[in-house]
XYZ file of C-alpha atoms in Angstrom:
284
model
C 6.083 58.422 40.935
C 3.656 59.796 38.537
C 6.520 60.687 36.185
C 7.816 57.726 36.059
C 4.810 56.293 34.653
C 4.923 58.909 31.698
C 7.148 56.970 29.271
C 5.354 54.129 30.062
C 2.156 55.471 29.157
C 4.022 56.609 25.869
C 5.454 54.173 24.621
C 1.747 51.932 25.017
C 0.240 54.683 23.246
C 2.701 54.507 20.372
C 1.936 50.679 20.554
C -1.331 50.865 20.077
C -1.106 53.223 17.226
C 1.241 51.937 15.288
C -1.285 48.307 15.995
C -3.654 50.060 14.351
C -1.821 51.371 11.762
C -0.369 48.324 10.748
C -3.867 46.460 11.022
C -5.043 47.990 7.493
C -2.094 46.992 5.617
C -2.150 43.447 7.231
C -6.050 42.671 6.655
C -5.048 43.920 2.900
C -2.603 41.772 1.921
C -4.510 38.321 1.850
C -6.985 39.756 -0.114
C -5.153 41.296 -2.659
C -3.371 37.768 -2.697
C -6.824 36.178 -3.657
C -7.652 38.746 -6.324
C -3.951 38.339 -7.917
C -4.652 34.598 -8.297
C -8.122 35.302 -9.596
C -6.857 37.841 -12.234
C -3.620 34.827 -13.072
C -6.396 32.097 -13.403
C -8.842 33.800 -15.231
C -8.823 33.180 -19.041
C -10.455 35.380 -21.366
C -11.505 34.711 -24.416
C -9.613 35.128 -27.670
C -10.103 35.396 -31.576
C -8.337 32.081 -32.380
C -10.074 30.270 -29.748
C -13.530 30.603 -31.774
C -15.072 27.928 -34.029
C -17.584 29.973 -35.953
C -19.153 31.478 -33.209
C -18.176 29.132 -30.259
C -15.651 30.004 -27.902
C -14.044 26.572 -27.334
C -11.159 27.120 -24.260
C -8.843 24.128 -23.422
C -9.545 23.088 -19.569
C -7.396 23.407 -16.958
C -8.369 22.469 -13.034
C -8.968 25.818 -11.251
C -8.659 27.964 -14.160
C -11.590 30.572 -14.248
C -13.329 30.887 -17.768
C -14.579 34.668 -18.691
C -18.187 34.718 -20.569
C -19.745 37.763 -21.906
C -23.621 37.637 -21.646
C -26.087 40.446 -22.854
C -29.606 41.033 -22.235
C -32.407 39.047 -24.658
C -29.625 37.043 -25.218
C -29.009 33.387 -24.203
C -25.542 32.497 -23.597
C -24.783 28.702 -23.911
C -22.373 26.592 -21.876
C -22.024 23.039 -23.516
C -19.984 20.350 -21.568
C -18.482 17.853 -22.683
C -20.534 15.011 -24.350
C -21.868 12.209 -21.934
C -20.893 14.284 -18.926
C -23.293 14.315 -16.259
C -24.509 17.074 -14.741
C -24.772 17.027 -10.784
C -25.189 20.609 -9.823
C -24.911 24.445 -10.911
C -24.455 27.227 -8.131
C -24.242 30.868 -8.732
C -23.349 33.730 -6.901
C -26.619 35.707 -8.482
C -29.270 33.839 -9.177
C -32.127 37.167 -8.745
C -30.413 39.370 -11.801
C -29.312 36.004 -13.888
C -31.799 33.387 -15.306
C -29.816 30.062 -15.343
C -31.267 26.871 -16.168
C -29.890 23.724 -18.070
C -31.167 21.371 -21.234
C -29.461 18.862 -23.239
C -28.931 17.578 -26.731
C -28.381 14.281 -28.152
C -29.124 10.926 -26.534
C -27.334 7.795 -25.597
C -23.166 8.323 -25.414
C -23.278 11.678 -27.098
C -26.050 13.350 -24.810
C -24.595 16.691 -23.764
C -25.690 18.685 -21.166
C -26.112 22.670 -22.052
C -26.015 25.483 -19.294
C -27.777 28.099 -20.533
C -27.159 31.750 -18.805
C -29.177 35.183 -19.547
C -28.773 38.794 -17.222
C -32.113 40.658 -16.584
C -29.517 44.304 -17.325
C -26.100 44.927 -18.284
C -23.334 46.302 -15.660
C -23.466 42.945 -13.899
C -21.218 40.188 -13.412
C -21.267 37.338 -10.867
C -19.396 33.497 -10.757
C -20.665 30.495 -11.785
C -19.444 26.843 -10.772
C -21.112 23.895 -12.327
C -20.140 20.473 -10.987
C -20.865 17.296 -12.872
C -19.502 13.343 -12.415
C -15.851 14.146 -14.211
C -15.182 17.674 -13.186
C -16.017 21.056 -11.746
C -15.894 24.308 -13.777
C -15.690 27.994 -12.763
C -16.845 30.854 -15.267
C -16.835 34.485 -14.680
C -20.148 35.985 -15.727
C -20.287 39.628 -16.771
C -23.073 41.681 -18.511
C -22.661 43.712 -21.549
C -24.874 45.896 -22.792
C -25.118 44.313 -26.320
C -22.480 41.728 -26.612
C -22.621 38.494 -26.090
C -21.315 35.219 -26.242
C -23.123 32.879 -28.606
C -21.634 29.657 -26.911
C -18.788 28.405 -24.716
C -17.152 24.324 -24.301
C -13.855 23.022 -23.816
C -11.321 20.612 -25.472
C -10.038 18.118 -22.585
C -5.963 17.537 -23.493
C -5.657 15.277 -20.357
C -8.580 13.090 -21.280
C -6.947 12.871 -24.846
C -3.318 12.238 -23.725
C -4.976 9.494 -21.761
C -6.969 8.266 -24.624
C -3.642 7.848 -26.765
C -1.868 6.110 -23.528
C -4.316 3.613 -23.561
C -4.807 3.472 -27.533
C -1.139 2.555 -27.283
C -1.429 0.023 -24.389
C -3.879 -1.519 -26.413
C -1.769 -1.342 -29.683
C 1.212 -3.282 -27.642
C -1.188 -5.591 -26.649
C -2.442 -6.461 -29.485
C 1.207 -6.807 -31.282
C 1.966 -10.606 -31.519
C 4.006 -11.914 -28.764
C 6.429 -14.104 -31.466
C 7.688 -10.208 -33.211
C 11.260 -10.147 -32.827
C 11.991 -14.003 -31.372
C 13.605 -16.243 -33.685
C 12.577 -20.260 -33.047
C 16.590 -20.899 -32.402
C 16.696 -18.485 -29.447
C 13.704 -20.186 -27.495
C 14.076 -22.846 -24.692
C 11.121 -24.768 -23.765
C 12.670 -26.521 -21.419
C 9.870 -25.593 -18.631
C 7.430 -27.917 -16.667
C 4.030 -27.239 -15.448
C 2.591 -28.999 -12.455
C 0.021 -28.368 -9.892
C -3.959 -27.919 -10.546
C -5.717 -27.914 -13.398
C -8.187 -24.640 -13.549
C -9.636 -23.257 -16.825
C -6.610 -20.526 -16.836
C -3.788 -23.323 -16.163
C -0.755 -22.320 -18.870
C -0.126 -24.284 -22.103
C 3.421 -23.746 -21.845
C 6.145 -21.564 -20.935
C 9.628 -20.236 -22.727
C 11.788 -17.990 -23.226
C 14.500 -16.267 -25.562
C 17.233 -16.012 -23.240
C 16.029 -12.526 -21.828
C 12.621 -12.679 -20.869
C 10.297 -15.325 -19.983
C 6.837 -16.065 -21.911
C 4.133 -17.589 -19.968
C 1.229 -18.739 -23.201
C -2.427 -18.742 -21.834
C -5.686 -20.480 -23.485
C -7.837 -18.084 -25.085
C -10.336 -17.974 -22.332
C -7.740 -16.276 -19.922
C -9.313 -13.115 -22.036
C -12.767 -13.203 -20.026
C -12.084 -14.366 -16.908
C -9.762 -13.356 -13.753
C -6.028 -13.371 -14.465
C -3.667 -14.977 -11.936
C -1.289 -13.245 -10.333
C 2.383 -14.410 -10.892
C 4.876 -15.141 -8.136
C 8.544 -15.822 -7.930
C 9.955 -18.470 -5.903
C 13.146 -17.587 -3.882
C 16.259 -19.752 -3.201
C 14.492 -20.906 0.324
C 10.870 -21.561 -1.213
C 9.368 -18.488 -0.351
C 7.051 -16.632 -3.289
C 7.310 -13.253 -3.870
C 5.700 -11.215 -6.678
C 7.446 -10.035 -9.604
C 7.047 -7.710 -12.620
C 5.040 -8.892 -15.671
C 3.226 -7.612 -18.232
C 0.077 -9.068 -20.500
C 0.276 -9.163 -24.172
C -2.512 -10.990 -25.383
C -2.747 -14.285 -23.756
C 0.655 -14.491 -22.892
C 2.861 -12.906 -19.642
C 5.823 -11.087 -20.674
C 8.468 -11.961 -17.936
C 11.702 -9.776 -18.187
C 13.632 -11.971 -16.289
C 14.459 -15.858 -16.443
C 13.291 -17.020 -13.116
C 13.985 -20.973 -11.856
C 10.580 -21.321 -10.480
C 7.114 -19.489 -10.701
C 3.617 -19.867 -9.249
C 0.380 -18.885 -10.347
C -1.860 -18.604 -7.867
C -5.530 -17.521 -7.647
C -8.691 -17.648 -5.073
C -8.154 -17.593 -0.698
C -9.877 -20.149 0.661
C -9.834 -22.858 -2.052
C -6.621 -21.800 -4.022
C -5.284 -22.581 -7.086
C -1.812 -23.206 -7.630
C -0.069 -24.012 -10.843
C 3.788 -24.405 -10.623
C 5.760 -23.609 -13.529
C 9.536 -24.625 -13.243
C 12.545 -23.905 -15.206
C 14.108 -27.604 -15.976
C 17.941 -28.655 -17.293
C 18.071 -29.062 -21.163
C 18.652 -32.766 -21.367
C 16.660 -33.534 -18.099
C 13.253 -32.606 -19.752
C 12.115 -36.244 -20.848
C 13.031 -37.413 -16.915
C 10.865 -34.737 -15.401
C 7.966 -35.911 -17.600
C 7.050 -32.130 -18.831
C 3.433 -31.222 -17.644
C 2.289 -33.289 -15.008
């Protein structure tokens, strides 16, 4: 009987070592997971990325920015102008003094991070949080270089700018570029209530529909636009503004614009025969 329990006894023992054998390499591999990604997200600085003696990096969400500090030497992280600054955590805050100021006023305040090590040989992380983003530097101690300065260029705050320099550019464009007074029917009718918004008229070229609002439609609530279906019920449909007009690209029968819940208003806008216009009295 006790032999029998031999190969037992073994093969647990061969179990537990190869368990703990294993363990190491298991426990290792996350970690040297984290430090790969650390080492692929961190950018260092480089020669081209310096204006005079500012190291200017393009930002990127999760990227990790490397700054050289020195001793005696202030090191000086500028954000971007009119940021707010909500909060700046550090990994070392007994070996690094780390305080912030600002510069300007009004839209082009700026907020400055300012970083100094008590002795070279160290390094420690940084993360600064403000009201538009949150940034991540690497901080590590030289013995006599330093980094004058550090800020950022923001490509998806300018690609946005442009997108909506552009929406405003089409906006802007006159509604009557391109339409030719032959190609327009105004052979629509506008019924229904009378608020400050209500439509002066409504045509269109044959393609696409143009709905022409007074000018105060520019400073106060816009009414959403809805198609009505075969059996009478509204549903909404695509348009864009231009202006004071909506750009329909469709030809639609019937349309309501409707605005407000518990004391709505509705003004009907309907698509009328040619030679029927003078019968259906135009704008009621």
């Amino acid at each position: 009987m006790k032999l029998a329990l031999v190969p037992l006894v073994i093969a647990m023992s061969l179990t537990a070592a190869n368990a703990r054998s294993a363990s190491p390499e298991r426990a290792r591999q996350p970690v040297s997971h984290v430090a790969d990604a650390n080492r692929a997200a961190t950018v260092e600085p480089k020669s081209q990325g310096f204006v005079n003696a500012v190291q200017v990096y393009p930002f990127s969400e999760g990227a990790i920015y490397q700054l050289y500090a020195a001793p005696g030497v202030v090191t000086d992280i500028a954000l971007q102008p009119g940021e707010g600054l909500i909060a700046v955590a550090s990994g070392d805050t007994v070996r690094w003094v780390i305080g912030d100021t600002t510069s300007g006023s009004g839209p082009d305040k700026r907020t400055h991070v300012l970083v100094k090590p008590f002795s070279a040989g160290l390094a420690t992380n940084l993360v600064i949080t403000t009201d538009r983003r949150s940034y991540h530097l690497q901080l590590t101690a030289t013995s006599k270089t330093a980094m004058t300065a550090v800020s950022w260029t923001y490509p998806a705050d300018q690609l946005l700018a442009l997108q909506r320099a552009a929406e405003r550019a089409e906006a802007a464009e006159p509604v009557a570029e391109g339409l030719t007074l032959e190609r327009l029917h105004f052979n629509y009718a506008i019924s229904g209530d009378r608020p400050a918004w209500r439509p002066l008229r409504a045509f269109d070229d044959g393609r696409q529909t143009f709905i022409e609002f007074p000018a105060s439609i520019s400073v106060g609530e816009a009414p959403p636009l809805f198609v009505i279906g075969p059996s009478g019920e509204p549903g909404l449909i695509n348009y864009r503004m231009r202006g004071r007009f909506y750009v329909v690209d469709r030809i639609f029968d019937a349309a309501e614009l409707r605005l407000g819940t518990k004391k709505q208003k509705i003004v009907r806008i309907e698509r009328i025969a040619e030679g029927a216009r003078a019968e259906k009295g135009g704008r009621s």
